[in-house]
Structures are given as C-alpha cells and as structure tokens.
Amino acid sequence: MKNSFPLTGISSVAIHASGHDNANFAHLTPIYATSTFTFDTAQQGWDRFAGADKTTIYSRWGNPTFTTAEETIAALEAFELTGDDGKPLQLKALLHASGQAAMATLFLGTLQAGDTILSHFSLYGGTHELMLKVLADTGIKTTIIDMRNLNLVEEAIKKDPSIKLVHIETPANPTIRCVDIEAVTLLAKQKELLVSVDNTFATPYLQQPFKYGVDFVFHSTTKFLNGHGTAIGGVLLGKDLELMRTSIWKWHVLLGGNSNPFDAFLLTQGMKTLELRMERHCHNAMVVAEFLAKHPAIHHVNYNGLDTHPDYAISQKQMRHPGALMSYELKGGLEAGQRFIDALQMCVRAVSLGTVDTLVSHPASMSHASLKKEERLTYGITDGLIRMSVGIENIADILTDLEQALKRV
Ligand SMILES: *Cc1c(COP(=O)(O)O)cnc(C)c1O
C-alpha cells in the first residue's frame, strides 16, 4: 500500500489496495496478454528464477494482472485483522481459472492418500462431487456430518485420527444453512487440524473467517467478487505463507489451473464496487424475504436474516448482513414452482449467483440434480424448492415481478 495512513473502509481498500506502476502510466493495471516476460540479461533471468528479483517470468506462474486481483482480495480478507504476531495479517492469494481449480489446489496441496476431510452437508454441488468422485479415487476420504451440532464435530475429530482438514461452507446452498466458524475452528485447533472456509456466499465484506483463526479461505470469484457474471474464476488464500509458497504453489502451478489476464482484469474492476453492491444486494434480499414470508402462496422461506431460520443466531454473530441468497417453496409444490419460474418477466432464469441481476433456479433439477432424492431431502432440498440470488435492481421492480408471477401459479 502506498499511503502512510491505514485505510479505514472496505471500499477504499477494494479500490486502492493494489494497482501496479507501469511504463506507460496507465491508470488501471493493464490486461497483460502475454505468456512470457523478457530478460535484459542472463543474470536477470538467473535472479528471477532464484527469487531475488520478483518480476514475473511466465504467466502460468504469475502475471501482473493476476497480482492486482490477488493483492486486492488478500487485502479485503485481511482488512483490520492481526496475525499471531500481533502485526497486520499477511495473506497470500492465488488466482485460479475457476473455483473448482482453486478447491482442487486446496485439497491436493494439504492432503495425502489416507487423510480424511471433515465437512458438512449442503455443500456446493461441485465441491461435493470433487470429494466423492475425484479425491476418493486418490485415497482422500470425506466424512460428512451436520456441523451445526458441535457434539458431532467433537466426536468425529476424536474418533478419527485420519481427519486432517475441516472444510466449512457458510452460508450454504440452498437452505442457507450456517456453521459457527469460531466454534468449529476452536474444536479443530485442539487437534491442530487445518480449517478452510468457502466464503463465496458471504464475501469478505460480510464475513472474514481469518478472524477466527482458520488457515484457508476460498472463493468462487465467479459470484459476488466479480459481481457481474462476466467470468469464471476462483481464489485460494492462506495465512501460512511458507505452505502457500511450497505445497500449495506446487499443485497450483503443476496442475496448470491458472487464471487468464482478461478475467483477472474483469474481477479487479468488479471488486471495486463490492461494498456498494453487497449493501444493496442485502437490503433487497431482506425486503424480498419479508415479502415472500407473508405471501399467501408461499409455504416457507429459508433466509438466514429471518428469525424463523434455524441458523439466524449464528449468522447474526459472524456476518455483517445475512447475504443475498434465499430459497422458498410454494404451497402448490413442484408444479406451482415451475409455473412461478416460467411467469417471471424481469428476474432471470439461470444457475449461478452473486450477479447484479436477480437469478432464479430450481436446485432439485439443476445445481443438486447429481444427488439422490433421499440425500436431497435430508439436506432440505425438496422438489418444489426455488433458489434465488437477489440482485441490485430497484426493489419495487423485483417485488412487482414476484407479485405478478405469484398471481399466475
Ligand atoms: C460456484 C461455487 C463454487 C465453484 O466455483 P466455480 O467458479 O463454478 O468453479 C464453489 N463454491 C461455491 C459456494 C460456489 O457458489
């Protein structure tokens, strides 16, 4: 950071934490569309490979456009936090081609055959499939429990010495369940286990998991961090800088899941308005949740900002606002839900989340279609459940669209 005083707000950090001087005085970090970087002399090449000169060498290993995005995310996640040494928390962020690539780096960079991940249900579908269909084949197992029951967490950790990593996703799809990051981390740290948090739904503006002593934070940057639905991307952040430089780096670079300069540029631009967008997303979501909860055609609403939600207290404790994701079921079940989705005129029918526009999807046939029906039901994903990512449109128009669609079910 160039300034001599600490920045006191998230928007200032998002806009000014990074940005690289360049030969042509460009205001914004340019899209460095280049695979390789030149050396003036053999000695310079030598110094760069030895690490004495930090200039980038080859874009799979890093690129100035990635660096700007990585430094911004690291500054946001570390905002106003201190490390174990009492100094401002230092984080290393590695940008990836997708959330899935960053997740693969996290698991492969920290675990070996014979190790077990402890996690909870209603994980993002891709994470769940990565664990069951890919990691299982490499000998890395996963145990899934309900982590909102801390006794189950304690019991699982005590019983199974092969557990090495506790992976938390909070809030999680599509019933917006929350896990107490602080309580679970305390239990994990009694056994010196690693803890990772998927912070995609919350973003660092709403929730900073490093505050509770976790080791890694993950984001699908595809969602709120980019914010406009223009690119797929992922990031893995770690506070053990040595581990990030060694084992994590090795998997990231050798599997080749690097980002690309154009997507990294879009991400950097998107993050500058994170605070403004999240304030509006969350404000709109609260109004929509209250409107739906009172509507006679709605059976129930899952939104962690309503005090009827089972995880209301956890979310109030660890989140600035409850977020922009919710799900609900119509009294008429699946058929009514389908008629409702088809009748929407402004809200957009699409999977994904965290874009400026309101997105509506049907988990049972889309994001969670790979799960067996019984499994879906234990996670609260009934056939008629509708998932909504509330956008930043003007609230009156969102309500008008929902109202007219609900009249037609
Ligand atoms: C989208 C998403 C992912 C996967 O990220 P991709 O960018 O699609 O690869 C992981 N976790 C959560 C919570 C997500 O929403």
CSV table of C-alpha atoms and ligand atoms in Angstrom, one decimal, residues 98-100 124 127 169 198 200-201 218 220 222-223 232-233 353, ligand 1:
chain,number,residue,atom,x,y,z
A,98,SER,CA,-12.3,-21.5,-11.6
A,99,GLY,CA,-13.5,-22.1,-8.1
A,100,GLN,CA,-13.1,-25.8,-8.8
A,124,TYR,CA,-21.8,-26.6,-3.2
A,127,THR,CA,-17.3,-29.4,-4.0
A,169,GLU,CA,-19.0,-23.6,3.7
A,198,ASP,CA,-15.7,-21.4,1.4
A,200,THR,CA,-18.2,-17.4,-1.6
A,201,PHE,CA,-21.8,-16.5,-0.5
A,218,PHE,CA,-11.7,-20.0,-0.7
A,220,SER,CA,-15.5,-18.8,-6.4
A,222,THR,CA,-17.4,-16.1,-10.4
A,223,LYS,CA,-20.0,-14.9,-7.9
A,232,ILE,CA,-15.4,-17.9,-14.1
A,233,GLY,CA,-12.7,-17.8,-11.5
A,353,LEU,CA,-25.4,-16.4,-8.1
B,1,LIG,C1,-19.8,-21.6,-7.7
B,1,LIG,C2,-19.3,-22.1,-6.4
B,1,LIG,C3,-18.1,-22.9,-6.4
B,1,LIG,C4,-17.4,-23.4,-7.6
B,1,LIG,O1,-16.8,-22.3,-8.3
B,1,LIG,P1,-16.7,-22.3,-9.9
B,1,LIG,O2,-16.2,-20.9,-10.1
B,1,LIG,O3,-18.0,-22.5,-10.6
B,1,LIG,O4,-15.7,-23.3,-10.3
B,1,LIG,C5,-17.7,-23.3,-5.1
B,1,LIG,N1,-18.4,-23.0,-4.0
B,1,LIG,C6,-19.5,-22.2,-4.0
B,1,LIG,C7,-20.1,-21.9,-2.8
B,1,LIG,C8,-20.0,-21.7,-5.2
B,1,LIG,O5,-21.1,-21.0,-5.3
